[in-house]
Coordinates of C-alpha atoms in Angstrom, one line a residue:
M1099 CA 10.8 -20.1 -16.8
T1100 CA 13.5 -19.9 -19.3
D1101 CA 15.4 -17.2 -21.1
S1102 CA 13.0 -17.4 -24.0
G1103 CA 10.1 -16.1 -21.9
P1104 CA 7.7 -17.0 -19.2
A1105 CA 6.2 -20.4 -19.0
P1106 CA 2.6 -21.1 -20.2
L1107 CA -0.1 -20.3 -17.7
P1108 CA -3.0 -22.3 -16.4
A1109 CA -6.3 -22.0 -18.3
A1110 CA -8.3 -19.0 -17.1
D1111 CA -11.5 -20.2 -18.6
R1112 CA -12.0 -23.2 -16.4
P1113 CA -13.5 -21.8 -13.1
E1114 CA -14.8 -25.2 -12.2
A1115 CA -11.3 -26.7 -12.2
A1116 CA -10.0 -23.8 -10.1
A1117 CA -12.8 -24.3 -7.6
R1118 CA -11.9 -28.0 -7.3
L1119 CA -8.3 -27.1 -6.8
R1120 CA -9.2 -24.6 -4.2
D1121 CA -11.3 -27.1 -2.3
A1122 CA -8.3 -29.5 -2.3
L1123 CA -5.9 -26.9 -1.1
L1124 CA -8.2 -25.9 1.8
A1125 CA -8.9 -29.5 2.7
A1126 CA -5.1 -29.9 3.2
S1127 CA -4.9 -26.7 5.3
F1128 CA -2.8 -25.0 2.6
T1129 CA -3.6 -21.6 4.2
A1130 CA -1.6 -18.8 5.8
D1131 CA -2.5 -20.2 9.2
G1132 CA -1.7 -23.7 8.2
L1133 CA 1.7 -22.8 6.8
L1134 CA 2.6 -20.9 10.0
E1135 CA 1.6 -23.9 12.1
L1136 CA 3.6 -26.4 9.9
L1137 CA 6.7 -24.3 9.3
G1138 CA 7.0 -22.3 12.5
A1139 CA 7.7 -18.6 12.5
P1140 CA 11.4 -18.7 11.6
A1141 CA 10.9 -20.8 8.4
Y1142 CA 7.7 -19.0 7.5
T1143 CA 9.4 -15.6 7.7
A1144 CA 12.4 -16.9 5.9
L1145 CA 10.2 -17.6 2.9
A1146 CA 9.4 -13.9 2.7
R1147 CA 13.2 -13.3 2.3
S1148 CA 13.3 -15.9 -0.5
E1149 CA 15.2 -18.3 1.8
T1150 CA 13.9 -21.8 1.3
V1151 CA 16.2 -24.1 3.2
P1152 CA 14.3 -23.8 6.6
A1153 CA 11.1 -24.7 4.8
L1154 CA 12.7 -27.6 3.0
R1155 CA 13.8 -29.0 6.3
A1156 CA 10.4 -28.5 7.8
T1157 CA 8.7 -30.4 4.9
R1158 CA 10.6 -33.7 4.9
G1159 CA 7.5 -35.7 5.7
D1160 CA 4.8 -36.9 3.5
T1161 CA 1.6 -35.2 4.8
P1162 CA -0.7 -33.5 2.3
L1163 CA 0.3 -30.1 3.5
E1164 CA 4.0 -30.8 3.3
T1165 CA 3.4 -32.1 -0.3
L1166 CA 1.7 -28.8 -1.3
V1167 CA 4.3 -26.6 0.3
R1168 CA 7.1 -28.4 -1.7
L1169 CA 5.0 -28.3 -4.8
F1170 CA 3.8 -24.7 -4.9
L1171 CA 5.9 -22.7 -2.5
L1172 CA 9.3 -24.4 -2.8
Q1173 CA 8.6 -25.4 -6.4
Q1174 CA 10.2 -28.9 -6.1
P1175 CA 9.2 -31.8 -8.4
V1176 CA 7.0 -34.2 -6.4
P1177 CA 6.0 -37.8 -7.3
R1178 CA 2.7 -37.8 -9.2
A1179 CA 1.2 -40.5 -6.9
R1180 CA 1.9 -38.4 -3.9
V1181 CA 0.2 -35.4 -5.4
A1182 CA -2.7 -37.5 -6.6
A1183 CA -3.5 -38.3 -2.9
V1184 CA -4.0 -34.5 -2.3
L1185 CA -5.1 -32.9 -5.6
P1186 CA -7.1 -33.8 -8.7
V1187 CA -3.8 -34.3 -10.4
E1188 CA -5.0 -35.2 -13.9
E1189 CA -7.3 -32.2 -14.1
A1190 CA -4.6 -30.0 -12.7
V1191 CA -2.2 -31.1 -15.4
E1192 CA -4.9 -30.8 -18.1
T1193 CA -5.7 -27.2 -17.1
G1194 CA -2.1 -26.2 -16.8
W1195 CA -1.7 -25.8 -13.0
L1196 CA 0.8 -28.6 -13.0
V1197 CA 3.2 -29.9 -15.6
R1198 CA 4.8 -33.4 -15.9
V1199 CA 8.5 -33.6 -15.4
G1200 CA 11.1 -36.4 -15.2
G1201 CA 9.8 -39.9 -15.1
D1202 CA 6.7 -39.8 -13.0
E1203 CA 6.8 -36.5 -11.2
V1204 CA 4.8 -33.2 -11.5
A1205 CA 5.8 -29.6 -10.8
A1206 CA 3.9 -26.4 -10.4
A1207 CA 3.4 -24.2 -13.4
V1208 CA 2.9 -21.1 -11.3
D1209 CA 3.5 -20.0 -7.8
V1210 CA 0.4 -20.3 -5.6
R1211 CA 0.8 -18.5 -2.3
P1212 CA -1.8 -18.6 0.6
Y1213 CA -2.8 -15.2 1.7
G1214 CA -5.1 -14.3 4.6
G1215 CA -7.8 -11.8 3.8
P1216 CA -8.8 -9.0 6.2
G1217 CA -12.0 -10.8 7.1
G1218 CA -10.3 -14.1 7.7
E1219 CA -10.7 -15.3 4.1
D1220 CA -8.4 -17.9 2.8
W1221 CA -7.1 -16.5 -0.5
F1222 CA -4.4 -17.6 -2.9
I1223 CA -2.1 -15.2 -4.9
V1224 CA -0.9 -16.6 -8.2
S1225 CA 2.4 -15.3 -9.7
D1226 CA 5.1 -16.5 -12.0
L1227 CA 7.6 -19.0 -10.6
G1228 CA 10.3 -17.4 -8.6
C1229 CA 8.4 -14.1 -8.4
A1230 CA 6.5 -14.4 -5.1
V1231 CA 7.1 -12.9 -1.7
G1232 CA 10.6 -11.9 -1.0
G1233 CA 11.6 -9.9 -4.1
A1234 CA 12.4 -10.5 -7.7
G1235 CA 16.1 -11.1 -7.6
G1236 CA 17.3 -12.1 -11.0
I1237 CA 14.0 -11.5 -12.6
G1238 CA 15.3 -9.1 -15.2
Q1239 CA 17.6 -11.8 -16.6
R1240 CA 14.6 -14.1 -17.4
A1241 CA 11.7 -12.2 -19.0
E1242 CA 10.4 -8.7 -19.0
S1243 CA 6.7 -9.7 -18.8
V1244 CA 6.8 -11.8 -15.6
V1245 CA 4.2 -11.1 -13.0
L1246 CA 5.3 -10.7 -9.3
G1247 CA 3.4 -11.9 -6.3
V1248 CA 2.6 -10.0 -3.1
G1249 CA 5.4 -7.8 -1.7
G1250 CA 5.7 -5.0 0.8
A1251 CA 4.4 -2.4 -1.6
S1252 CA 1.3 -4.5 -2.4
T1253 CA 0.4 -5.0 1.2
T1254 CA 1.1 -1.4 2.1
L1255 CA -1.4 -0.2 -0.5
A1256 CA -4.0 -2.8 0.5
G1257 CA -3.6 -1.6 4.1
I1258 CA -4.1 2.1 3.5
T1259 CA -7.0 1.7 1.1
V1260 CA -10.4 3.0 2.4
R1261 CA -12.7 0.0 2.7
T1262 CA -16.3 1.3 2.4
P1263 CA -19.0 -0.3 0.2
V1264 CA -18.8 1.1 -3.3
A1265 CA -20.5 0.5 -6.6
A1266 CA -17.4 0.6 -8.8
A1267 CA -13.7 0.1 -8.1
L1268 CA -10.7 0.3 -10.5
D1269 CA -7.5 -1.5 -9.9
L1270 CA -5.1 0.2 -12.3
G1271 CA -2.0 -1.9 -13.1
T1272 CA -3.3 -5.0 -11.3
G1273 CA -0.3 -7.2 -11.5
S1274 CA -1.1 -10.5 -9.7
G1275 CA -4.6 -9.1 -8.7
I1276 CA -4.2 -8.5 -5.0
Q1277 CA -5.8 -5.1 -5.0
A1278 CA -8.7 -6.4 -7.2
L1279 CA -9.1 -9.3 -4.7
H1280 CA -9.4 -6.9 -1.8
A1281 CA -11.8 -4.6 -3.7
S1282 CA -14.0 -7.6 -4.5
R1283 CA -15.1 -7.7 -0.8
H1284 CA -16.7 -4.2 -0.8
A1285 CA -17.2 -3.2 -4.5
T1286 CA -20.2 -4.3 -6.6
R1287 CA -18.1 -4.1 -9.7
V1288 CA -14.3 -4.4 -10.0
T1289 CA -12.4 -3.4 -13.1
A1290 CA -8.7 -4.4 -13.4
T1291 CA -6.3 -3.1 -16.0
D1292 CA -2.7 -3.7 -17.0
L1293 CA -0.4 -3.1 -19.8
N1294 CA 0.8 -6.6 -19.5
P1295 CA -1.8 -9.2 -20.8
R1296 CA 0.0 -11.9 -18.8
A1297 CA -0.9 -9.9 -15.6
L1298 CA -4.6 -9.9 -16.6
H1299 CA -4.5 -13.6 -17.1
I1300 CA -2.9 -14.2 -13.7
T1301 CA -5.3 -11.8 -12.0
A1302 CA -8.2 -14.0 -13.4
L1303 CA -6.4 -17.0 -11.8
T1304 CA -5.9 -15.3 -8.5
L1305 CA -9.6 -14.3 -8.3
A1306 CA -10.8 -17.8 -9.4
L1307 CA -8.6 -19.7 -7.0
S1308 CA -9.5 -17.4 -4.2
G1309 CA -13.3 -17.9 -4.7
A1310 CA -13.8 -14.3 -5.5
P1311 CA -16.1 -12.8 -8.1
A1312 CA -14.5 -12.3 -11.5
A1313 CA -13.3 -8.8 -12.4
E1314 CA -13.7 -7.0 -15.7
L1315 CA -10.2 -7.2 -17.2
R1316 CA -8.9 -4.6 -19.7
E1317 CA -5.5 -4.3 -21.4
G1318 CA -3.8 -0.9 -21.7
S1319 CA -1.6 1.7 -20.0
L1320 CA -2.8 4.0 -17.3
F1321 CA -6.4 5.2 -18.0
E1322 CA -6.4 4.3 -21.7
P1323 CA -8.7 1.3 -21.1
V1324 CA -11.2 3.4 -19.3
R1325 CA -14.1 5.0 -21.2
D1326 CA -14.4 8.8 -21.2
D1327 CA -17.8 8.7 -19.5
E1328 CA -16.7 6.1 -16.9
K1329 CA -16.3 7.0 -13.3
F1330 CA -15.4 5.1 -10.1
D1331 CA -15.9 5.4 -6.4
L1332 CA -12.5 3.9 -5.7
I1333 CA -9.3 3.9 -7.8
V1334 CA -6.2 2.1 -6.5
S1335 CA -2.8 1.6 -8.1
N1336 CA 0.6 0.2 -7.2
P1337 CA 2.0 1.5 -10.6
P1338 CA 5.4 0.8 -12.2
F1339 CA 6.7 3.8 -10.3
V1340 CA 10.5 3.2 -10.5
I1341 CA 12.3 6.2 -12.0
S1342 CA 14.8 4.5 -14.3
P1343 CA 16.7 5.2 -17.6
G1344 CA 14.3 3.3 -19.9
A1345 CA 11.6 0.7 -19.5
R1346 CA 13.4 -2.6 -19.2
L1347 CA 11.0 -4.3 -16.8
T1348 CA 7.3 -4.0 -17.3
Y1349 CA 6.4 -4.7 -13.7
R1350 CA 8.3 -1.8 -12.3
D1351 CA 9.6 0.7 -15.0
G1352 CA 7.0 3.2 -16.1
G1353 CA 8.6 4.1 -19.4
M1354 CA 8.1 7.8 -19.0
G1355 CA 10.8 10.3 -18.1
G1356 CA 11.5 10.9 -14.5
D1357 CA 8.4 10.8 -12.3
D1358 CA 6.1 11.7 -15.2
L1359 CA 4.2 8.4 -14.9
C1360 CA 3.2 9.0 -11.3
R1361 CA 2.4 12.6 -12.0
S1362 CA 0.2 11.7 -15.0
L1363 CA -1.6 9.0 -13.0
V1364 CA -2.5 11.4 -10.2
Q1365 CA -3.4 14.3 -12.5
Q1366 CA -5.8 12.2 -14.5
A1367 CA -7.5 10.4 -11.6
G1368 CA -9.6 13.4 -10.5
E1369 CA -11.9 13.4 -13.5
R1370 CA -12.4 9.6 -13.1
L1371 CA -13.8 9.8 -9.6
N1372 CA -17.4 10.1 -8.5
E1373 CA -18.2 12.8 -5.9
G1374 CA -16.7 11.5 -2.6
G1375 CA -14.7 8.8 -4.3
F1376 CA -11.1 8.0 -3.3
A1377 CA -8.0 7.4 -5.5
Q1378 CA -5.1 5.9 -3.7
F1379 CA -1.6 5.3 -5.0
L1380 CA 1.9 4.4 -4.2
A1381 CA 4.5 6.6 -5.9
N1382 CA 8.1 7.8 -6.3
W1383 CA 8.9 11.4 -6.9
Q1384 CA 12.1 13.3 -7.6
H1385 CA 13.8 15.7 -5.3
V1386 CA 15.2 18.3 -7.7
A1387 CA 17.9 20.8 -6.9
G1388 CA 16.5 24.2 -6.3
E1389 CA 12.9 22.9 -6.0
D1390 CA 10.7 22.2 -2.9
W1391 CA 9.6 18.6 -3.2
Q1392 CA 6.3 19.5 -1.5
D1393 CA 5.6 22.1 -4.1
R1394 CA 6.3 19.6 -6.8
L1395 CA 3.7 17.2 -5.4
R1396 CA 1.1 20.0 -4.8
S1397 CA 1.3 20.7 -8.5
W1398 CA 0.2 17.1 -9.3
V1399 CA -3.1 17.4 -7.4
P1400 CA -6.1 17.7 -9.8
R1401 CA -8.7 20.4 -9.4
G1402 CA -11.7 19.5 -7.3
C1403 CA -9.9 17.0 -5.1
D1404 CA -8.8 17.0 -1.5
A1405 CA -5.3 15.4 -1.2
W1406 CA -3.2 13.8 1.6
I1407 CA 0.3 13.0 0.5
V1408 CA 2.7 11.3 2.9
Q1409 CA 6.4 10.9 2.2
R1410 CA 7.5 7.7 3.9
E1411 CA 11.1 7.4 2.7
V1412 CA 13.9 9.3 0.9
Q1413 CA 16.9 7.7 -0.8
D1414 CA 19.8 9.5 -2.4
V1415 CA 20.3 8.6 -6.1
T1416 CA 23.1 6.1 -5.4
Q1417 CA 21.0 4.1 -2.9
Y1418 CA 18.1 4.2 -5.3
A1419 CA 20.0 3.0 -8.3
E1420 CA 21.6 0.2 -6.3
L1421 CA 18.3 -1.0 -4.9
W1422 CA 16.7 -1.4 -8.3
L1423 CA 19.8 -2.8 -10.0
R1424 CA 19.8 -5.5 -7.3
D1425 CA 16.1 -6.0 -7.8
A1426 CA 16.8 -6.9 -11.4
G1427 CA 19.7 -9.2 -10.5
D1428 CA 22.2 -7.1 -12.3
H1429 CA 24.7 -7.3 -9.4
R1430 CA 25.0 -11.0 -10.2
G1431 CA 25.9 -10.5 -13.8
D1432 CA 28.8 -9.1 -15.7
P1433 CA 30.6 -6.5 -13.6
A1434 CA 31.2 -4.2 -16.6
E1435 CA 27.5 -4.4 -17.6
Y1436 CA 26.5 -3.7 -14.1
Q1437 CA 28.8 -0.6 -13.9
A1438 CA 27.5 0.6 -17.3
R1439 CA 23.9 0.4 -16.1
Y1440 CA 24.8 2.1 -12.8
D1441 CA 26.4 4.9 -14.8
A1442 CA 23.3 5.2 -16.9
W1443 CA 21.1 5.7 -13.9
L1444 CA 23.4 8.4 -12.5
D1445 CA 23.6 10.1 -15.9
E1446 CA 19.8 10.3 -16.0
F1447 CA 19.6 11.8 -12.5
E1448 CA 22.4 14.3 -13.2
A1449 CA 20.7 15.5 -16.4
R1450 CA 17.5 16.1 -14.4
K1451 CA 19.3 17.6 -11.4
V1452 CA 17.8 15.0 -9.2
K1453 CA 19.4 14.7 -5.8
A1454 CA 17.1 12.1 -4.1
I1455 CA 14.0 10.1 -4.6
G1456 CA 11.0 10.1 -2.3
F1457 CA 8.5 7.3 -1.8
G1458 CA 5.1 7.5 -0.2
W1459 CA 1.3 7.4 -0.4
I1460 CA -1.0 9.7 -2.3
T1461 CA -4.7 9.8 -1.5
L1462 CA -7.2 11.9 -3.4
R1463 CA -10.9 12.5 -2.6
R1464 CA -13.3 14.1 -5.0
T1465 CA -15.0 17.0 -3.4
G1466 CA -17.4 19.8 -4.2
A1467 CA -15.8 22.1 -1.6
A1468 CA -15.0 25.6 -2.9
E1469 CA -11.5 25.3 -1.4
P1470 CA -10.2 21.7 -1.4
S1471 CA -7.7 20.8 1.3
L1472 CA -4.2 19.8 0.5
T1473 CA -1.8 18.2 3.0
V1474 CA 1.7 17.2 2.1
E1475 CA 3.9 15.9 4.9
E1476 CA 6.8 13.7 5.8
W1477 CA 6.2 10.9 8.2
P1478 CA 8.9 8.2 8.1
H1479 CA 7.9 6.8 11.5
P1480 CA 6.2 3.4 12.2
V1481 CA 2.4 3.3 11.7
E1482 CA -0.2 0.7 12.5
Q1483 CA -1.7 -1.1 9.5
P1484 CA -4.4 -1.4 8.3
L1485 CA -4.8 2.4 7.9
G1486 CA -7.9 2.5 5.7
D1487 CA -10.1 3.7 8.5
T1488 CA -7.5 6.3 9.6
V1489 CA -7.4 7.7 6.0
R1490 CA -11.2 7.9 5.8
A1491 CA -11.3 9.6 9.2
H1492 CA -8.7 12.1 8.2
F1493 CA -10.9 13.4 5.4
E1494 CA -14.0 13.4 7.6
R1495 CA -12.2 15.6 10.1
L1496 CA -11.2 18.0 7.3
D1497 CA -14.8 18.2 6.3
Y1498 CA -15.7 19.0 9.9
L1499 CA -13.1 21.7 10.2
R1500 CA -14.0 23.2 6.9
E1501 CA -17.6 23.5 7.9
H1502 CA -17.0 25.0 11.4
D1503 CA -15.6 28.5 12.1
D1504 CA -14.0 29.3 15.4
A1505 CA -17.3 30.3 17.1
A1506 CA -18.9 27.0 16.0
L1507 CA -15.7 25.1 17.1
L1508 CA -16.0 26.6 20.7
A1509 CA -19.6 25.6 20.9
H1510 CA -18.9 22.0 20.0
H1511 CA -18.0 19.1 22.3
F1512 CA -14.9 16.9 21.8
R1513 CA -13.5 13.6 23.0
L1514 CA -9.9 12.6 23.4
V1515 CA -9.3 9.7 21.1
G1516 CA -8.4 6.4 22.8
E1517 CA -4.8 5.3 23.5
V1518 CA -3.4 8.8 23.5
V1519 CA -0.8 9.4 26.2
Q1520 CA 0.8 12.6 27.5
E1521 CA 4.5 12.9 28.0
Q1522 CA 6.2 15.7 29.9
V1523 CA 9.7 16.5 28.7
G1524 CA 12.1 18.6 30.8
L1525 CA 15.2 18.6 33.0
P1526 CA 15.2 16.3 36.1
G1527 CA 14.0 18.3 39.1
A1528 CA 12.6 21.2 37.1
E1529 CA 9.3 22.6 38.5
D1530 CA 7.6 22.7 35.1
P1531 CA 8.3 20.7 31.9
E1532 CA 10.0 22.3 28.9
H1533 CA 7.1 21.0 26.8
V1534 CA 4.3 18.5 26.7
V1535 CA 3.8 15.9 24.0
L1536 CA 0.6 14.1 23.1
R1537 CA 1.4 10.7 21.5
Q1538 CA -0.9 8.3 19.7
H1539 CA -0.5 4.5 19.9
R1540 CA -2.8 3.7 17.1
G1541 CA -3.1 4.6 13.4
M1542 CA -0.4 7.1 12.3
R1543 CA 1.1 7.1 15.8
R1544 CA 1.6 10.8 15.7
A1545 CA 3.2 12.9 18.4
T1546 CA 2.6 16.6 18.7
K1547 CA 3.8 19.3 21.1
V1548 CA 1.2 21.3 23.0
D1549 CA 1.3 24.1 25.5
T1550 CA -0.1 24.0 29.0
V1551 CA -3.5 25.1 27.9
G1552 CA -3.6 22.6 25.0
A1553 CA -2.6 19.7 27.3
G1554 CA -5.1 20.7 29.9
F1555 CA -7.8 21.1 27.3
A1556 CA -7.1 17.7 25.8
G1557 CA -7.0 16.0 29.1
V1558 CA -10.5 16.9 30.1
C1559 CA -12.2 16.4 26.7
D1560 CA -14.7 13.6 27.4
G1561 CA -17.6 15.0 25.4
T1562 CA -19.4 16.5 28.4
L1563 CA -18.5 20.2 28.1
S1564 CA -18.2 22.4 25.1
A1565 CA -14.8 23.6 24.1
G1566 CA -15.7 27.1 25.1
R1567 CA -16.7 26.1 28.6
I1568 CA -13.6 24.1 29.1
L1569 CA -11.4 27.1 28.1
D1570 CA -13.4 29.3 30.5
A1571 CA -12.7 26.8 33.3
I1572 CA -9.0 26.6 32.4
A1573 CA -8.8 30.4 32.4
Q1574 CA -10.3 30.7 35.8
L1575 CA -7.9 28.0 37.2
M1576 CA -4.8 29.6 35.7
G1577 CA -5.8 33.2 36.3
E1578 CA -5.9 33.9 32.6
D1579 CA -8.2 36.1 30.5
A1580 CA -11.0 33.9 29.3
V1581 CA -11.6 36.1 26.2
R1582 CA -7.9 35.8 25.2
L1583 CA -7.9 32.0 25.6
R1584 CA -11.1 31.8 23.5
D1585 CA -9.4 33.9 20.8
Q1586 CA -6.0 32.1 20.8
T1587 CA -6.8 28.4 21.4
P1588 CA -9.0 27.5 18.4
A1589 CA -5.9 27.1 16.2
Q1590 CA -4.5 24.5 18.6
I1591 CA -7.8 22.7 18.8
R1592 CA -8.0 22.6 15.0
L1593 CA -4.5 21.0 14.8
L1594 CA -5.5 18.4 17.4
V1595 CA -8.6 17.6 15.5
E1596 CA -6.8 17.5 12.1
Q1597 CA -4.1 15.2 13.4
G1598 CA -6.7 12.8 15.1
F1599 CA -6.0 13.5 18.8
L1600 CA -9.5 14.9 19.3
E1601 CA -12.8 13.8 17.7
P1602 CA -16.0 15.9 17.5
V1603 CA -18.9 14.4 19.5
V1604 CA -21.9 14.1 17.2

């Protein structure tokens, strides 16, 4: 790429050429597993940090795989004759995947990155040169319409997305097409939209080179490309959520004031969902002085939708501004210009009384329930990806709790979920613990305090006895009033079910 704009892209209307290129890449083991075996873990992970020296050292030979790594991942010119032994080089040049450089060398026109699908698929993510895994340092100084490859945000969204068979899925703000690619595995029809026509072109390349069905590609902002009568079973979006003064970079800056883009996206999603359908987003939101951030997010949730909102991280305004200034490469430019842009970010936050920025996940589910459920929580701790099944199970448990009053709850049977451990916390030598903690080792990896009754109840839940009979036995063992335990314990049982420690036996 040059300062005048991004480089020309390969032809998106030559699927047969993309298929032959794919066959050649796979024949040379240009896959995620093949790269790990060739480069070794240190050089492989260094690539994710945009550090290329270890991979350059590991590809000094002339094997087909080393040739492809240098060509597509390290973006080095390679002698044409060497590439011709691996790829249909003339066709690749003709269709724009490669360009001629120097005397008799060729170079990649785009970044092609192997990506392992959740079912063991060998996929390829296409992006602009220099914009793949590892960040976009310096990208803002090249062109505003560049398209990034797969980063941490992309894989996070792919991991939390509910993966059940659906008729229609919408990838809003598709970028390089990774969410559309994942959706193609379980959706009959995939629609992908983006404000940037270059992103739609690259999404078509990603799908074709990955051997996935083509998506319906539509240009436009947010839900503008979606017809008024059109509904989906799944909506996913990793939107340009960065809260910035202006819209300098298409891939990250939403162009609306504050967190209005994320708010609009969430509020408009409800009417686009079929009954039972999910909408899942990554988002930033403002922490405003004198305002509860949770109340702010509750106000975003559309009517007729259950919601689960998880705040994963909070940054003060200086950390946030520095993060995205570095993302644009501004820290490597003129110091006076960098300072002016930094000032502009802080001026914007000060005018809006913003003290910090939150980042997290927002999941909506369309429901016909009279009283939709709304959970807003902070969970900055490690989780186990993928979480799609965990997200789906969360809403299924809410349905169960909504449909069962306390009497029905006590008549039901429960089972302790696998890989839950009990920890007792207290002073050494004390006869009784100060408190008991149940801890998950899967999914959200939650930990919750329980009292003696709650710990005893969870410990014997194997699906054999009803909750009421277990409480009666605990009351007899502890010399407690069984009626009192039956009256007081359902709230604790509900919490353990809601948080995924106990599951109803059906």
